[in-house]
Amino acid sequence: MCGIAGIHSQNNVASDLFDCLVHLQHRGQDAAGIMTYDDTHMHKAKGMGLARDVFNEKKMSELQGKVGVAHNRYPTHGGFGHGEIQPFWTNVPYGIALAHNGNITNYSDLVNLISEKDKRYLNTSSDTEVLMNLFADQLHSAKKVNSEEEFFNLLCKSIEYIYENVKGSYSIVGMIVGKGLIAFRDPQGIRPLVYGKRTSKKGSDYIFASENSMFYSLEFEPKGNVLPGELYYISESGKKFKRRIKKVSFNPCVFEYVYFSRPDSNLNDVSVYRSRLRMGQNLARSWKNKFPDIEPDIIIPAPSTANTAALSFAAGIGAYITFINSEKLDSDESPDMESKLEKKNTELKQYQQEVSEHFLILSQLMKNLSNNVDEINEHLASSALRLSSSEIGRELLKTNDLDLSVLASKNEALNVENIDIPRDYAPKVPGGVLSEEYGIDANSDSETSESRNNEEIDNSLDEKNLSNTMK
């Protein structure tokens, strides 16, 4: 998993590329790099760490040019040294720089092909360097071209060779000195690649990136996806060419929706946020089918990308939810798991105590008030029945000497299926509960919450598109 971006603009692109890396920082935190070119030279700035730490004012001022590519690294192949930081570049032919998101599975076979047949030296163990050398060799062995159209046809032949020989996932942005910007995606569309356009008085600017989360702030209009097996070429003059070279079955990586991507992104025309909501709803339906008589004591999403799915899951089954905030540790400190567990146990005990106090207050109301006793009994019985479905709840009832059978007899018509506890009587949950902010009432019965959420999501979610994409 890495973050890539490429921009062809009427102005210098360095600052826009830096903003892209900030927006894509969640896709890789180990290293960052930017390369641009102007009329005379290629310019590069790379370093280990976060984008904000790698690029300073001096480095940014040196990145001159109206075409450039950028990369955030999360290492899945290769080493961890400075030489592994992308974009990779070669000066033959033309001067080429590539940034790659993905993982090539036939890396060893390609290394043998490049080293023995093509007699090229590989300086790193990165699969990106292998792909770049294959691409450069195809361009170098071709005859000279004189027009943008001829160069695009040469690019198509070179990418066709890549598609036939390289296996795995790869979304690529690249620049070719004096020629322009390219972007292409593996035939199965495993890793995402989106593009947008920005129009000004000077002309049109184009952006290609792993996600479209930065489009709004940079004033790019989303134009869709680079399709699987498709090549885009933005020439030096700003003319756009595209061609779908190979078409096979579409197999996007489901973890882009589950974990990798920002929730405000749209990938393959599907909202990441809404897909996570749908995952939680589907899980809630599955839970109720398999465990109709069991209600979890509490829902805890982990990691934080599970928050959205956990919200709709908790609403669907009528359970409480809490969140774990990730603690930032200094590099010289190791996580103290024992203290963390002790902290969570303390929070759970606090939750139990608050629920106990809730019942004690209601019990006192029953004893001391002469008015509305039936109403109070109903609320107490409703809460008791809800708690009785969980182990912790039964223990709380026992601890507070609350006899469930006596309470339930106050309202014989009450049952677990149609319980509706008023919000005023809901105990607090450490870390927060579902609230008006999310438009979800955790204390309402599961059927009502589920239907309301289904209605909200179905109004704007393309059900067919999502089902096709999430196969």
Short mmCIF file of N, CA and C in Angstrom, two decimals, residues 74-174:
data_model
loop_
_atom_site.label_atom_id
_atom_site.label_comp_id
_atom_site.label_asym_id
_atom_site.label_seq_id
_atom_site.Cartn_x
_atom_site.Cartn_y
_atom_site.Cartn_z
N TYR A 74 4.88 2.89 1.80
CA TYR A 74 4.60 1.89 2.83
C TYR A 74 5.23 0.60 2.30
N PRO A 75 6.39 0.18 2.83
CA PRO A 75 7.14 -0.90 2.19
C PRO A 75 6.46 -2.26 2.28
N THR A 76 6.16 -2.84 1.13
CA THR A 76 5.66 -4.22 1.04
C THR A 76 6.64 -5.11 0.28
N HIS A 77 7.63 -4.48 -0.36
CA HIS A 77 8.65 -5.22 -1.10
C HIS A 77 9.92 -4.39 -1.11
N GLY A 78 11.05 -5.06 -1.00
CA GLY A 78 12.31 -4.33 -1.00
C GLY A 78 12.78 -3.98 0.40
N GLY A 79 13.86 -3.21 0.47
CA GLY A 79 14.45 -2.85 1.74
C GLY A 79 13.87 -1.56 2.31
N PHE A 80 14.62 -0.98 3.27
CA PHE A 80 14.15 0.20 3.97
C PHE A 80 15.11 1.37 3.84
N GLY A 81 16.11 1.26 2.98
CA GLY A 81 17.09 2.31 2.84
C GLY A 81 16.64 3.46 1.98
N HIS A 82 17.49 4.48 1.91
CA HIS A 82 17.18 5.68 1.13
C HIS A 82 17.05 5.36 -0.35
N GLY A 83 17.82 4.37 -0.82
CA GLY A 83 17.77 4.01 -2.23
C GLY A 83 16.46 3.40 -2.67
N GLU A 84 15.62 2.98 -1.72
CA GLU A 84 14.34 2.37 -2.04
C GLU A 84 13.21 3.40 -2.16
N ILE A 85 13.51 4.65 -1.89
CA ILE A 85 12.46 5.68 -1.88
C ILE A 85 12.10 6.04 -3.32
N GLN A 86 10.83 6.07 -3.60
CA GLN A 86 10.33 6.46 -4.92
C GLN A 86 10.04 7.97 -4.95
N PRO A 87 9.90 8.51 -6.17
CA PRO A 87 9.91 7.89 -7.50
C PRO A 87 11.30 7.40 -7.91
N PHE A 88 11.31 6.30 -8.71
CA PHE A 88 12.53 5.82 -9.34
C PHE A 88 12.71 6.52 -10.69
N TRP A 89 13.97 6.65 -11.13
CA TRP A 89 14.20 7.33 -12.39
C TRP A 89 15.37 6.69 -13.13
N THR A 90 15.35 6.87 -14.43
CA THR A 90 16.45 6.47 -15.30
C THR A 90 16.61 7.54 -16.38
N ASN A 91 17.85 7.74 -16.82
CA ASN A 91 18.08 8.79 -17.82
C ASN A 91 18.04 8.30 -19.26
N VAL A 92 17.82 6.97 -19.44
CA VAL A 92 17.73 6.41 -20.80
C VAL A 92 16.48 5.55 -20.90
N PRO A 93 15.62 5.78 -21.89
CA PRO A 93 15.68 6.89 -22.85
C PRO A 93 14.95 8.13 -22.33
N TYR A 94 15.18 9.24 -22.87
CA TYR A 94 14.51 10.52 -22.61
C TYR A 94 14.81 11.06 -21.21
N GLY A 95 14.68 10.20 -20.21
CA GLY A 95 14.62 10.60 -18.81
C GLY A 95 13.24 10.26 -18.29
N ILE A 96 13.14 9.17 -17.50
CA ILE A 96 11.85 8.64 -17.06
C ILE A 96 11.85 8.55 -15.54
N ALA A 97 10.73 8.91 -14.92
CA ALA A 97 10.53 8.74 -13.48
C ALA A 97 9.16 8.10 -13.27
N LEU A 98 9.11 7.08 -12.40
CA LEU A 98 7.87 6.36 -12.13
C LEU A 98 7.61 6.27 -10.63
N ALA A 99 6.34 6.35 -10.24
CA ALA A 99 5.88 6.08 -8.88
C ALA A 99 4.84 4.97 -8.95
N HIS A 100 4.94 3.99 -8.06
CA HIS A 100 4.19 2.74 -8.19
C HIS A 100 3.47 2.42 -6.89
N ASN A 101 2.21 2.06 -6.98
CA ASN A 101 1.45 1.52 -5.85
C ASN A 101 1.01 0.11 -6.22
N GLY A 102 1.46 -0.87 -5.46
CA GLY A 102 1.07 -2.25 -5.74
C GLY A 102 2.16 -3.22 -5.34
N ASN A 103 2.03 -4.44 -5.84
CA ASN A 103 2.98 -5.50 -5.50
C ASN A 103 3.07 -6.47 -6.68
N ILE A 104 4.25 -6.59 -7.26
CA ILE A 104 4.46 -7.48 -8.42
C ILE A 104 4.79 -8.87 -7.92
N THR A 105 4.03 -9.85 -8.34
CA THR A 105 4.16 -11.20 -7.80
C THR A 105 5.19 -12.06 -8.52
N ASN A 106 5.51 -11.76 -9.77
CA ASN A 106 6.53 -12.54 -10.49
C ASN A 106 7.85 -11.77 -10.56
N TYR A 107 8.19 -11.14 -9.44
CA TYR A 107 9.38 -10.30 -9.34
C TYR A 107 10.65 -11.08 -9.70
N SER A 108 10.82 -12.27 -9.15
CA SER A 108 12.05 -13.04 -9.37
C SER A 108 12.25 -13.37 -10.85
N ASP A 109 11.20 -13.76 -11.53
CA ASP A 109 11.30 -14.07 -12.96
C ASP A 109 11.70 -12.84 -13.77
N LEU A 110 11.14 -11.69 -13.40
CA LEU A 110 11.45 -10.46 -14.13
C LEU A 110 12.89 -10.00 -13.87
N VAL A 111 13.39 -10.23 -12.66
CA VAL A 111 14.78 -9.88 -12.36
C VAL A 111 15.72 -10.68 -13.26
N ASN A 112 15.44 -11.97 -13.41
CA ASN A 112 16.27 -12.80 -14.29
C ASN A 112 16.20 -12.32 -15.74
N LEU A 113 15.01 -11.94 -16.16
CA LEU A 113 14.83 -11.47 -17.53
C LEU A 113 15.64 -10.19 -17.77
N ILE A 114 15.58 -9.26 -16.86
CA ILE A 114 16.27 -7.98 -17.03
C ILE A 114 17.78 -8.14 -16.90
N SER A 115 18.22 -8.93 -15.94
CA SER A 115 19.66 -9.05 -15.67
C SER A 115 20.38 -9.88 -16.73
N GLU A 116 19.77 -11.00 -17.13
CA GLU A 116 20.45 -11.93 -18.04
C GLU A 116 20.21 -11.58 -19.51
N LYS A 117 18.97 -11.29 -19.86
CA LYS A 117 18.66 -11.03 -21.27
C LYS A 117 18.98 -9.59 -21.66
N ASP A 118 18.51 -8.65 -20.88
CA ASP A 118 18.68 -7.24 -21.23
C ASP A 118 19.97 -6.64 -20.70
N LYS A 119 20.69 -7.39 -19.84
CA LYS A 119 21.98 -6.94 -19.31
C LYS A 119 21.87 -5.61 -18.56
N ARG A 120 20.80 -5.45 -17.82
CA ARG A 120 20.62 -4.22 -17.04
C ARG A 120 20.96 -4.50 -15.58
N TYR A 121 21.54 -3.51 -14.92
CA TYR A 121 21.92 -3.64 -13.51
C TYR A 121 20.82 -3.06 -12.63
N LEU A 122 20.42 -3.84 -11.62
CA LEU A 122 19.40 -3.38 -10.68
C LEU A 122 20.08 -2.96 -9.38
N ASN A 123 19.81 -1.75 -8.96
CA ASN A 123 20.50 -1.18 -7.81
C ASN A 123 19.78 -1.42 -6.49
N THR A 124 18.50 -1.85 -6.55
CA THR A 124 17.71 -2.08 -5.33
C THR A 124 16.99 -3.41 -5.45
N SER A 125 16.27 -3.75 -4.40
CA SER A 125 15.41 -4.95 -4.41
C SER A 125 13.95 -4.58 -4.57
N SER A 126 13.69 -3.38 -5.08
CA SER A 126 12.31 -2.90 -5.24
C SER A 126 11.71 -3.42 -6.55
N ASP A 127 10.46 -3.87 -6.49
CA ASP A 127 9.78 -4.32 -7.70
C ASP A 127 9.47 -3.16 -8.64
N THR A 128 9.45 -1.93 -8.12
CA THR A 128 9.22 -0.76 -8.96
C THR A 128 10.37 -0.54 -9.94
N GLU A 129 11.59 -0.78 -9.48
CA GLU A 129 12.74 -0.62 -10.35
C GLU A 129 12.70 -1.62 -11.50
N VAL A 130 12.23 -2.83 -11.22
CA VAL A 130 12.09 -3.84 -12.27
C VAL A 130 11.09 -3.37 -13.32
N LEU A 131 9.95 -2.91 -12.89
CA LEU A 131 8.92 -2.45 -13.82
C LEU A 131 9.41 -1.27 -14.64
N MET A 132 10.12 -0.33 -14.00
CA MET A 132 10.63 0.83 -14.71
C MET A 132 11.62 0.42 -15.80
N ASN A 133 12.51 -0.54 -15.51
CA ASN A 133 13.48 -0.98 -16.50
C ASN A 133 12.82 -1.69 -17.67
N LEU A 134 11.79 -2.47 -17.41
CA LEU A 134 11.05 -3.11 -18.50
C LEU A 134 10.43 -2.06 -19.42
N PHE A 135 9.82 -1.07 -18.82
CA PHE A 135 9.18 -0.01 -19.58
C PHE A 135 10.21 0.80 -20.37
N ALA A 136 11.31 1.16 -19.73
CA ALA A 136 12.34 1.95 -20.39
C ALA A 136 12.97 1.18 -21.55
N ASP A 137 13.16 -0.11 -21.39
CA ASP A 137 13.76 -0.92 -22.44
C ASP A 137 12.87 -0.96 -23.68
N GLN A 138 11.55 -1.02 -23.47
CA GLN A 138 10.63 -1.04 -24.60
C GLN A 138 10.65 0.29 -25.36
N LEU A 139 10.71 1.38 -24.62
CA LEU A 139 10.78 2.69 -25.28
C LEU A 139 12.11 2.88 -26.01
N HIS A 140 13.17 2.39 -25.41
CA HIS A 140 14.50 2.60 -25.96
C HIS A 140 14.73 1.81 -27.25
N SER A 141 14.10 0.65 -27.36
CA SER A 141 14.32 -0.22 -28.52
C SER A 141 13.46 0.17 -29.72
N ALA A 142 12.55 1.11 -29.53
CA ALA A 142 11.66 1.51 -30.62
C ALA A 142 12.32 2.57 -31.49
N LYS A 143 11.77 2.72 -32.68
CA LYS A 143 12.29 3.72 -33.60
C LYS A 143 11.89 5.12 -33.15
N LYS A 144 12.55 6.12 -33.70
CA LYS A 144 12.29 7.50 -33.35
C LYS A 144 10.90 7.93 -33.83
N VAL A 145 10.22 8.72 -32.99
CA VAL A 145 8.89 9.22 -33.35
C VAL A 145 8.96 10.74 -33.46
N ASN A 146 8.04 11.29 -34.26
CA ASN A 146 8.09 12.72 -34.56
C ASN A 146 6.89 13.51 -34.07
N SER A 147 5.81 12.82 -33.69
CA SER A 147 4.60 13.54 -33.28
C SER A 147 4.07 12.96 -31.97
N GLU A 148 3.16 13.71 -31.35
CA GLU A 148 2.56 13.25 -30.10
C GLU A 148 1.73 11.99 -30.32
N GLU A 149 1.04 11.91 -31.45
CA GLU A 149 0.24 10.73 -31.76
C GLU A 149 1.12 9.50 -31.92
N GLU A 150 2.26 9.65 -32.60
CA GLU A 150 3.17 8.54 -32.78
C GLU A 150 3.77 8.09 -31.43
N PHE A 151 4.07 9.07 -30.59
CA PHE A 151 4.63 8.71 -29.28
C PHE A 151 3.59 7.99 -28.43
N PHE A 152 2.33 8.40 -28.53
CA PHE A 152 1.27 7.70 -27.77
C PHE A 152 1.15 6.25 -28.25
N ASN A 153 1.23 6.02 -29.53
CA ASN A 153 1.17 4.65 -30.04
C ASN A 153 2.35 3.83 -29.54
N LEU A 154 3.53 4.47 -29.46
CA LEU A 154 4.70 3.79 -28.90
C LEU A 154 4.49 3.44 -27.43
N LEU A 155 3.88 4.37 -26.68
CA LEU A 155 3.56 4.10 -25.28
C LEU A 155 2.61 2.91 -25.15
N CYS A 156 1.61 2.86 -26.01
CA CYS A 156 0.63 1.77 -25.95
C CYS A 156 1.30 0.41 -26.17
N LYS A 157 2.24 0.34 -27.12
CA LYS A 157 2.96 -0.91 -27.36
C LYS A 157 3.82 -1.30 -26.17
N SER A 158 4.44 -0.30 -25.56
CA SER A 158 5.28 -0.57 -24.39
C SER A 158 4.45 -1.06 -23.21
N ILE A 159 3.30 -0.42 -22.97
CA ILE A 159 2.43 -0.83 -21.86
C ILE A 159 1.79 -2.19 -22.14
N GLU A 160 1.51 -2.47 -23.40
CA GLU A 160 0.98 -3.79 -23.75
C GLU A 160 1.99 -4.88 -23.37
N TYR A 161 3.27 -4.60 -23.59
CA TYR A 161 4.32 -5.55 -23.19
C TYR A 161 4.34 -5.72 -21.67
N ILE A 162 4.16 -4.62 -20.94
CA ILE A 162 4.09 -4.70 -19.48
C ILE A 162 2.91 -5.57 -19.04
N TYR A 163 1.75 -5.35 -19.64
CA TYR A 163 0.57 -6.13 -19.27
C TYR A 163 0.74 -7.62 -19.54
N GLU A 164 1.47 -7.96 -20.57
CA GLU A 164 1.65 -9.36 -20.93
C GLU A 164 2.67 -10.06 -20.03
N ASN A 165 3.57 -9.32 -19.42
CA ASN A 165 4.68 -9.94 -18.70
C ASN A 165 4.71 -9.69 -17.20
N VAL A 166 4.07 -8.64 -16.74
CA VAL A 166 4.11 -8.30 -15.31
C VAL A 166 2.81 -8.76 -14.65
N LYS A 167 2.95 -9.56 -13.60
CA LYS A 167 1.80 -10.07 -12.86
C LYS A 167 1.73 -9.42 -11.48
N GLY A 168 0.52 -9.19 -11.04
CA GLY A 168 0.32 -8.58 -9.73
C GLY A 168 -0.47 -7.30 -9.82
N SER A 169 -0.31 -6.45 -8.82
CA SER A 169 -1.05 -5.19 -8.76
C SER A 169 -0.10 -4.03 -8.99
N TYR A 170 -0.51 -3.10 -9.84
CA TYR A 170 0.31 -1.92 -10.07
C TYR A 170 -0.52 -0.79 -10.68
N SER A 171 -0.58 0.29 -9.95
CA SER A 171 -1.07 1.56 -10.48
C SER A 171 0.14 2.47 -10.56
N ILE A 172 0.33 3.11 -11.73
CA ILE A 172 1.56 3.82 -12.03
C ILE A 172 1.26 5.25 -12.49
N VAL A 173 2.03 6.20 -11.97
CA VAL A 173 2.11 7.53 -12.56
C VAL A 173 3.58 7.76 -12.92
N GLY A 174 3.82 8.40 -14.06
CA GLY A 174 5.19 8.61 -14.50
C GLY A 174 5.31 9.87 -15.35
#
